[in-house]
């Protein structure tokens, strides 16, 4: 059976910068994916690399995109005001439109389909609120990558849900914060999972309704991941799970710590790789992928 290494990139808002550093460390160590699976901010990282390359040059471009996002302040910190607008039935599409323009400016045009990607398969997870089911973009190669990305990051009240053909699509993290099941559906035989779960705030003593909600969300996320890890084990698919956390907790909307988080993700992953059992790094068809990209550019 052909081996297929999947990088599974979990949800976590601004913490997604940790994945960028982790991806650089993995590439330097010689790990290259056959499959990229992302939910929420993980879908952003996965989409960029699938289109622009999973090598060090592609990861350097992803770092630059994150720094651009920080400088432009694409994600507003006044989340309470946006939430209030929703409660007053005055929704805004401003953030959705700004993000769409940003993605297009960084190579993710609406014309690109999943079949246009060379050398790696891409899967983007969204949640259908009407059926309560996962929706995995990328199994149908004629789907738009940009559409799948916008569906996967649609987290109300900040980003407007995507309505299409009877589906009401929101953030993939709502149904799976670490989409290991999706990687299995795409044919993964081994997985490296970059988990952004940080349960430290939920460990605090219960003193406010906000902390109660935090504990509830963390409990659901933790249980989701445990079940998907167990599913991979039942299928005989090994999972190397990296839990990427900052020195201090990071709010989902706080993109101002991006450089620090990239470096933390890098050093955390370097340390983890040293402790992994020695084996030949996974390098699927790197020479062929580079040749294809060179021909496309010419």
mmCIF file of C-alpha atoms in Angstrom:
data_model
loop_
_atom_site.group_PDB
_atom_site.id
_atom_site.type_symbol
_atom_site.label_atom_id
_atom_site.label_comp_id
_atom_site.label_asym_id
_atom_site.label_seq_id
_atom_site.Cartn_x
_atom_site.Cartn_y
_atom_site.Cartn_z
ATOM 1 C CA UNK A 1 0.000 0.000 0.000
ATOM 2 C CA UNK A 2 1.286 3.441 -0.944
ATOM 3 C CA UNK A 3 2.142 5.603 2.051
ATOM 4 C CA UNK A 4 0.429 8.963 2.294
ATOM 5 C CA UNK A 5 1.561 11.411 4.953
ATOM 6 C CA UNK A 6 -1.061 13.964 5.977
ATOM 7 C CA UNK A 7 -0.436 17.215 7.794
ATOM 8 C CA UNK A 8 -3.569 17.981 9.824
ATOM 9 C CA UNK A 9 -3.800 21.661 10.744
ATOM 10 C CA UNK A 10 -6.256 22.389 13.531
ATOM 11 C CA UNK A 11 -8.424 25.391 14.395
ATOM 12 C CA UNK A 12 -7.355 28.165 16.732
ATOM 13 C CA UNK A 13 -7.619 31.695 15.311
ATOM 14 C CA UNK A 14 -4.514 33.803 15.848
ATOM 15 C CA UNK A 15 -2.743 30.756 17.295
ATOM 16 C CA UNK A 16 -2.434 29.550 13.708
ATOM 17 C CA UNK A 17 0.893 31.406 13.586
ATOM 18 C CA UNK A 18 2.267 28.581 15.745
ATOM 19 C CA UNK A 19 1.573 26.204 12.858
ATOM 20 C CA UNK A 20 3.610 28.374 10.494
ATOM 21 C CA UNK A 21 6.734 27.944 12.612
ATOM 22 C CA UNK A 22 6.004 24.241 13.060
ATOM 23 C CA UNK A 23 5.687 23.764 9.303
ATOM 24 C CA UNK A 24 9.090 25.374 8.773
ATOM 25 C CA UNK A 25 10.689 23.000 11.277
ATOM 26 C CA UNK A 26 9.029 19.991 9.628
ATOM 27 C CA UNK A 27 10.213 21.053 6.172
ATOM 28 C CA UNK A 28 13.760 21.580 7.400
ATOM 29 C CA UNK A 29 13.694 18.070 8.857
ATOM 30 C CA UNK A 30 12.636 16.658 5.487
ATOM 31 C CA UNK A 31 8.942 15.980 6.156
ATOM 32 C CA UNK A 32 6.774 16.768 3.143
ATOM 33 C CA UNK A 33 3.038 15.989 3.038
ATOM 34 C CA UNK A 34 1.059 14.089 0.431
ATOM 35 C CA UNK A 35 -2.143 15.484 1.968
ATOM 36 C CA UNK A 36 -2.959 18.787 3.676
ATOM 37 C CA UNK A 37 -6.094 18.969 5.815
ATOM 38 C CA UNK A 38 -7.215 22.172 7.521
ATOM 39 C CA UNK A 39 -10.063 23.499 9.624
ATOM 40 C CA UNK A 40 -10.604 27.201 10.299
ATOM 41 C CA UNK A 41 -7.221 28.948 10.522
ATOM 42 C CA UNK A 42 -5.620 25.609 9.691
ATOM 43 C CA UNK A 43 -7.493 25.794 6.380
ATOM 44 C CA UNK A 44 -5.831 29.154 5.710
ATOM 45 C CA UNK A 45 -2.363 27.677 6.203
ATOM 46 C CA UNK A 46 -3.153 24.499 4.271
ATOM 47 C CA UNK A 47 -4.656 26.380 1.316
ATOM 48 C CA UNK A 48 -1.718 28.744 0.996
ATOM 49 C CA UNK A 49 0.851 25.938 1.003
ATOM 50 C CA UNK A 50 -1.146 23.762 -1.399
ATOM 51 C CA UNK A 51 -1.239 26.576 -3.948
ATOM 52 C CA UNK A 52 2.192 28.117 -3.350
ATOM 53 C CA UNK A 53 4.280 25.066 -2.424
ATOM 54 C CA UNK A 54 5.000 23.037 0.709
ATOM 55 C CA UNK A 55 8.756 23.593 0.542
ATOM 56 C CA UNK A 56 10.716 26.212 2.508
ATOM 57 C CA UNK A 57 10.048 28.881 -0.119
ATOM 58 C CA UNK A 58 6.300 28.334 0.194
ATOM 59 C CA UNK A 59 6.504 28.428 3.991
ATOM 60 C CA UNK A 60 8.522 31.676 3.855
ATOM 61 C CA UNK A 61 5.717 33.151 1.752
ATOM 62 C CA UNK A 62 3.183 31.971 4.322
ATOM 63 C CA UNK A 63 5.158 33.715 7.085
ATOM 64 C CA UNK A 64 5.133 36.929 5.050
ATOM 65 C CA UNK A 65 1.359 36.608 4.555
ATOM 66 C CA UNK A 66 0.854 36.287 8.317
ATOM 67 C CA UNK A 67 2.984 39.360 8.956
ATOM 68 C CA UNK A 68 0.964 41.235 6.309
ATOM 69 C CA UNK A 69 -2.243 40.186 8.056
ATOM 70 C CA UNK A 70 -0.887 41.485 11.354
ATOM 71 C CA UNK A 71 0.167 44.815 9.832
ATOM 72 C CA UNK A 72 -3.158 45.327 8.044
ATOM 73 C CA UNK A 73 -5.151 44.410 11.181
ATOM 74 C CA UNK A 74 -7.564 42.374 9.066
ATOM 75 C CA UNK A 75 -9.182 40.805 12.130
ATOM 76 C CA UNK A 76 -10.550 43.533 14.431
ATOM 77 C CA UNK A 77 -9.993 43.383 18.162
ATOM 78 C CA UNK A 78 -13.374 45.067 18.849
ATOM 79 C CA UNK A 79 -15.150 41.717 18.701
ATOM 80 C CA UNK A 80 -17.707 42.782 21.327
ATOM 81 C CA UNK A 81 -18.949 45.595 19.070
ATOM 82 C CA UNK A 82 -19.316 43.197 16.136
ATOM 83 C CA UNK A 83 -21.209 40.767 18.364
ATOM 84 C CA UNK A 84 -23.545 43.545 19.466
ATOM 85 C CA UNK A 85 -24.305 44.442 15.845
ATOM 86 C CA UNK A 86 -25.353 40.843 15.219
ATOM 87 C CA UNK A 87 -27.601 40.807 18.282
ATOM 88 C CA UNK A 88 -29.230 44.011 17.031
ATOM 89 C CA UNK A 89 -29.753 42.341 13.635
ATOM 90 C CA UNK A 90 -27.249 44.596 11.911
ATOM 91 C CA UNK A 91 -24.794 42.072 10.482
ATOM 92 C CA UNK A 92 -21.687 43.187 8.641
ATOM 93 C CA UNK A 93 -19.878 41.504 5.742
ATOM 94 C CA UNK A 94 -16.901 43.834 6.001
ATOM 95 C CA UNK A 95 -14.507 41.302 7.528
ATOM 96 C CA UNK A 96 -15.589 38.520 5.154
ATOM 97 C CA UNK A 97 -14.968 40.773 2.165
ATOM 98 C CA UNK A 98 -11.606 41.988 3.469
ATOM 99 C CA UNK A 99 -10.408 38.441 4.064
ATOM 100 C CA UNK A 100 -11.552 37.339 0.621
ATOM 101 C CA UNK A 101 -9.588 40.176 -1.002
ATOM 102 C CA UNK A 102 -6.566 39.309 1.121
ATOM 103 C CA UNK A 103 -6.642 35.662 0.081
ATOM 104 C CA UNK A 104 -6.986 36.564 -3.597
ATOM 105 C CA UNK A 105 -4.026 38.958 -3.298
ATOM 106 C CA UNK A 106 -1.946 36.065 -1.938
ATOM 107 C CA UNK A 107 -2.639 33.702 -4.809
ATOM 108 C CA UNK A 108 -5.959 32.098 -3.862
ATOM 109 C CA UNK A 109 -8.071 33.353 -6.760
ATOM 110 C CA UNK A 110 -11.649 32.174 -7.202
ATOM 111 C CA UNK A 111 -10.710 30.402 -10.459
ATOM 112 C CA UNK A 112 -8.380 27.881 -8.806
ATOM 113 C CA UNK A 113 -9.908 24.443 -8.317
ATOM 114 C CA UNK A 114 -8.659 21.556 -6.188
ATOM 115 C CA UNK A 115 -7.701 19.706 -9.383
ATOM 116 C CA UNK A 116 -5.249 22.515 -10.234
ATOM 117 C CA UNK A 117 -2.978 21.666 -7.290
ATOM 118 C CA UNK A 118 0.184 19.724 -8.166
ATOM 119 C CA UNK A 119 1.926 17.261 -5.861
ATOM 120 C CA UNK A 120 -0.362 17.384 -2.830
ATOM 121 C CA UNK A 121 -4.042 16.820 -2.046
ATOM 122 C CA UNK A 122 -5.944 19.462 -0.116
ATOM 123 C CA UNK A 123 -8.970 19.054 2.129
ATOM 124 C CA UNK A 124 -10.803 21.918 3.853
ATOM 125 C CA UNK A 125 -13.361 21.186 6.547
ATOM 126 C CA UNK A 126 -16.547 23.189 7.087
ATOM 127 C CA UNK A 127 -19.654 22.578 9.210
ATOM 128 C CA UNK A 128 -23.212 22.479 7.844
ATOM 129 C CA UNK A 129 -25.502 23.888 10.521
ATOM 130 C CA UNK A 130 -28.621 22.644 8.734
ATOM 131 C CA UNK A 131 -27.646 18.966 8.940
ATOM 132 C CA UNK A 132 -25.112 19.110 11.770
ATOM 133 C CA UNK A 133 -22.629 17.309 9.524
ATOM 134 C CA UNK A 134 -19.060 17.912 8.363
ATOM 135 C CA UNK A 135 -18.529 19.110 4.794
ATOM 136 C CA UNK A 136 -15.109 18.275 3.371
ATOM 137 C CA UNK A 137 -14.086 20.378 0.404
ATOM 138 C CA UNK A 138 -11.506 18.760 -1.870
ATOM 139 C CA UNK A 139 -13.039 15.345 -2.357
ATOM 140 C CA UNK A 140 -14.732 16.876 -5.402
ATOM 141 C CA UNK A 141 -11.764 18.185 -7.414
ATOM 142 C CA UNK A 142 -13.930 20.642 -9.367
ATOM 143 C CA UNK A 143 -14.736 22.678 -6.249
ATOM 144 C CA UNK A 144 -13.281 26.146 -5.712
ATOM 145 C CA UNK A 145 -10.471 26.320 -3.150
ATOM 146 C CA UNK A 146 -11.420 29.881 -2.211
ATOM 147 C CA UNK A 147 -15.028 28.858 -1.573
ATOM 148 C CA UNK A 148 -13.885 25.985 0.628
ATOM 149 C CA UNK A 149 -11.583 28.287 2.556
ATOM 150 C CA UNK A 150 -14.249 30.944 3.121
ATOM 151 C CA UNK A 151 -16.635 28.234 4.350
ATOM 152 C CA UNK A 152 -14.025 26.739 6.681
ATOM 153 C CA UNK A 153 -13.262 30.068 8.407
ATOM 154 C CA UNK A 154 -16.837 31.374 8.630
ATOM 155 C CA UNK A 155 -17.035 31.906 12.381
ATOM 156 C CA UNK A 156 -20.050 34.018 13.423
ATOM 157 C CA UNK A 157 -20.396 36.766 14.455
ATOM 158 C CA UNK A 158 -17.104 37.871 12.913
ATOM 159 C CA UNK A 159 -17.355 36.110 9.542
ATOM 160 C CA UNK A 160 -20.640 35.575 7.718
ATOM 161 C CA UNK A 161 -21.798 31.956 7.154
ATOM 162 C CA UNK A 162 -21.818 30.694 3.574
ATOM 163 C CA UNK A 163 -25.215 29.659 2.222
ATOM 164 C CA UNK A 164 -25.171 27.311 -0.778
ATOM 165 C CA UNK A 165 -27.519 24.669 -2.170
ATOM 166 C CA UNK A 166 -29.404 24.188 1.089
ATOM 167 C CA UNK A 167 -26.258 24.210 3.213
ATOM 168 C CA UNK A 168 -25.465 26.761 5.914
ATOM 169 C CA UNK A 169 -21.702 26.502 6.234
ATOM 170 C CA UNK A 170 -19.628 27.801 9.119
ATOM 171 C CA UNK A 171 -16.180 27.256 10.623
ATOM 172 C CA UNK A 172 -14.884 23.693 10.415
ATOM 173 C CA UNK A 173 -13.626 23.972 13.992
ATOM 174 C CA UNK A 174 -17.230 23.878 15.176
ATOM 175 C CA UNK A 175 -17.383 20.175 14.358
ATOM 176 C CA UNK A 176 -13.703 19.175 14.504
ATOM 177 C CA UNK A 177 -10.895 21.279 15.933
ATOM 178 C CA UNK A 178 -8.290 18.752 14.780
ATOM 179 C CA UNK A 179 -9.721 17.091 11.649
ATOM 180 C CA UNK A 180 -8.023 13.711 11.809
ATOM 181 C CA UNK A 181 -11.176 11.981 10.558
ATOM 182 C CA UNK A 182 -11.002 14.124 7.407
ATOM 183 C CA UNK A 183 -7.409 13.023 6.819
ATOM 184 C CA UNK A 184 -8.526 9.388 7.032
ATOM 185 C CA UNK A 185 -11.278 10.120 4.507
ATOM 186 C CA UNK A 186 -8.641 11.522 2.129
ATOM 187 C CA UNK A 187 -6.567 8.335 2.368
ATOM 188 C CA UNK A 188 -3.887 9.205 4.942
ATOM 189 C CA UNK A 189 -1.751 6.282 6.140
ATOM 190 C CA UNK A 190 0.216 8.396 8.638
ATOM 191 C CA UNK A 191 -0.506 11.773 10.178
ATOM 192 C CA UNK A 192 1.328 14.693 11.733
ATOM 193 C CA UNK A 193 -1.295 16.783 13.551
ATOM 194 C CA UNK A 194 -0.608 20.396 14.549
ATOM 195 C CA UNK A 195 -3.030 20.991 17.420
ATOM 196 C CA UNK A 196 -3.676 24.543 18.686
ATOM 197 C CA UNK A 197 -5.760 23.507 21.700
ATOM 198 C CA UNK A 198 -4.908 25.532 24.826
ATOM 199 C CA UNK A 199 -6.931 24.615 27.894
ATOM 200 C CA UNK A 200 -5.089 26.772 30.429
ATOM 201 C CA UNK A 201 -7.793 29.434 30.736
ATOM 202 C CA UNK A 202 -10.398 26.755 31.390
ATOM 203 C CA UNK A 203 -8.318 25.495 34.343
ATOM 204 C CA UNK A 204 -8.974 28.718 36.277
ATOM 205 C CA UNK A 205 -11.497 28.712 39.091
ATOM 206 C CA UNK A 206 -15.071 29.336 37.995
ATOM 207 C CA UNK A 207 -15.858 32.977 38.799
ATOM 208 C CA UNK A 208 -17.804 34.288 35.785
ATOM 209 C CA UNK A 209 -20.200 33.174 33.045
ATOM 210 C CA UNK A 210 -17.369 33.680 30.551
ATOM 211 C CA UNK A 211 -15.203 31.124 32.325
ATOM 212 C CA UNK A 212 -18.100 28.667 32.368
ATOM 213 C CA UNK A 213 -18.436 29.002 28.582
ATOM 214 C CA UNK A 214 -14.670 28.600 28.219
ATOM 215 C CA UNK A 215 -14.728 25.379 30.232
ATOM 216 C CA UNK A 216 -17.627 24.062 28.140
ATOM 217 C CA UNK A 217 -15.912 24.827 24.825
ATOM 218 C CA UNK A 218 -12.622 23.321 25.973
ATOM 219 C CA UNK A 219 -14.377 20.158 27.167
ATOM 220 C CA UNK A 220 -16.081 19.694 23.783
ATOM 221 C CA UNK A 221 -12.847 20.349 21.853
ATOM 222 C CA UNK A 222 -10.854 17.952 24.014
ATOM 223 C CA UNK A 223 -13.441 15.188 23.616
ATOM 224 C CA UNK A 224 -13.616 15.706 19.839
ATOM 225 C CA UNK A 225 -9.867 15.259 19.520
ATOM 226 C CA UNK A 226 -9.803 12.179 21.765
ATOM 227 C CA UNK A 227 -12.450 10.505 19.604
ATOM 228 C CA UNK A 228 -10.653 11.296 16.357
ATOM 229 C CA UNK A 229 -7.334 10.047 17.754
ATOM 230 C CA UNK A 230 -9.094 6.819 18.752
ATOM 231 C CA UNK A 231 -10.584 6.548 15.263
ATOM 232 C CA UNK A 232 -7.124 6.805 13.679
ATOM 233 C CA UNK A 233 -5.840 4.123 16.055
ATOM 234 C CA UNK A 234 -8.738 1.845 15.127
ATOM 235 C CA UNK A 235 -7.770 2.258 11.464
ATOM 236 C CA UNK A 236 -4.123 1.507 12.219
ATOM 237 C CA UNK A 237 -3.002 4.997 11.192
ATOM 238 C CA UNK A 238 -0.224 6.409 13.418
ATOM 239 C CA UNK A 239 -0.656 10.016 14.527
ATOM 240 C CA UNK A 240 2.128 12.275 15.737
ATOM 241 C CA UNK A 241 0.242 15.011 17.542
ATOM 242 C CA UNK A 242 2.041 18.247 18.344
ATOM 243 C CA UNK A 243 0.233 20.410 20.893
ATOM 244 C CA UNK A 244 1.400 23.926 20.033
ATOM 245 C CA UNK A 245 0.908 26.484 22.802
ATOM 246 C CA UNK A 246 2.368 29.909 23.492
ATOM 247 C CA UNK A 247 4.126 30.836 26.726
ATOM 248 C CA UNK A 248 1.062 32.862 27.683
ATOM 249 C CA UNK A 249 -2.524 32.195 26.491
ATOM 250 C CA UNK A 250 -3.453 33.906 23.208
ATOM 251 C CA UNK A 251 -6.953 35.148 22.427
ATOM 252 C CA UNK A 252 -8.348 33.857 19.134
ATOM 253 C CA UNK A 253 -8.561 37.398 17.708
ATOM 254 C CA UNK A 254 -5.161 38.703 18.941
ATOM 255 C CA UNK A 255 -2.914 38.669 15.854
ATOM 256 C CA UNK A 256 -0.417 41.118 17.347
ATOM 257 C CA UNK A 257 1.800 38.323 18.709
ATOM 258 C CA UNK A 258 2.363 36.698 15.320
ATOM 259 C CA UNK A 259 6.215 36.872 15.184
ATOM 260 C CA UNK A 260 6.516 35.435 18.705
ATOM 261 C CA UNK A 261 4.094 32.598 17.923
ATOM 262 C CA UNK A 262 5.860 31.652 14.688
ATOM 263 C CA UNK A 263 9.133 31.306 16.562
ATOM 264 C CA UNK A 264 7.518 29.352 19.409
ATOM 265 C CA UNK A 265 5.951 26.916 16.960
ATOM 266 C CA UNK A 266 9.314 26.461 15.272
ATOM 267 C CA UNK A 267 11.312 25.717 18.442
ATOM 268 C CA UNK A 268 8.560 23.493 19.905
ATOM 269 C CA UNK A 269 8.490 21.368 16.769
ATOM 270 C CA UNK A 270 12.271 21.171 16.484
ATOM 271 C CA UNK A 271 12.400 19.771 20.015
ATOM 272 C CA UNK A 272 9.614 17.290 19.298
ATOM 273 C CA UNK A 273 11.235 15.984 16.105
ATOM 274 C CA UNK A 274 14.460 15.186 17.975
ATOM 275 C CA UNK A 275 12.467 12.942 20.324
ATOM 276 C CA UNK A 276 10.693 11.069 17.506
ATOM 277 C CA UNK A 277 11.919 7.565 16.613
ATOM 278 C CA UNK A 278 14.616 7.689 13.961
ATOM 279 C CA UNK A 279 13.348 6.997 10.481
ATOM 280 C CA UNK A 280 13.856 8.191 6.974
ATOM 281 C CA UNK A 281 12.010 11.500 6.464
ATOM 282 C CA UNK A 282 9.006 11.364 4.177
ATOM 283 C CA UNK A 283 9.877 13.080 0.861
ATOM 284 C CA UNK A 284 7.185 12.292 -1.727
ATOM 285 C CA UNK A 285 8.054 13.255 -5.284
ATOM 286 C CA UNK A 286 9.744 16.557 -4.332
ATOM 287 C CA UNK A 287 11.755 16.677 -7.566
ATOM 288 C CA UNK A 288 8.616 16.070 -9.627
ATOM 289 C CA UNK A 289 6.579 18.729 -7.804
ATOM 290 C CA UNK A 290 9.276 21.339 -8.344
ATOM 291 C CA UNK A 291 9.493 20.450 -12.030
ATOM 292 C CA UNK A 292 5.706 20.834 -12.415
ATOM 293 C CA UNK A 293 5.721 24.245 -10.697
ATOM 294 C CA UNK A 294 8.643 25.386 -12.879
ATOM 295 C CA UNK A 295 6.747 24.390 -16.034
ATOM 296 C CA UNK A 296 3.600 26.173 -14.844
ATOM 297 C CA UNK A 297 5.510 29.401 -14.167
ATOM 298 C CA UNK A 298 7.128 29.252 -17.598
#
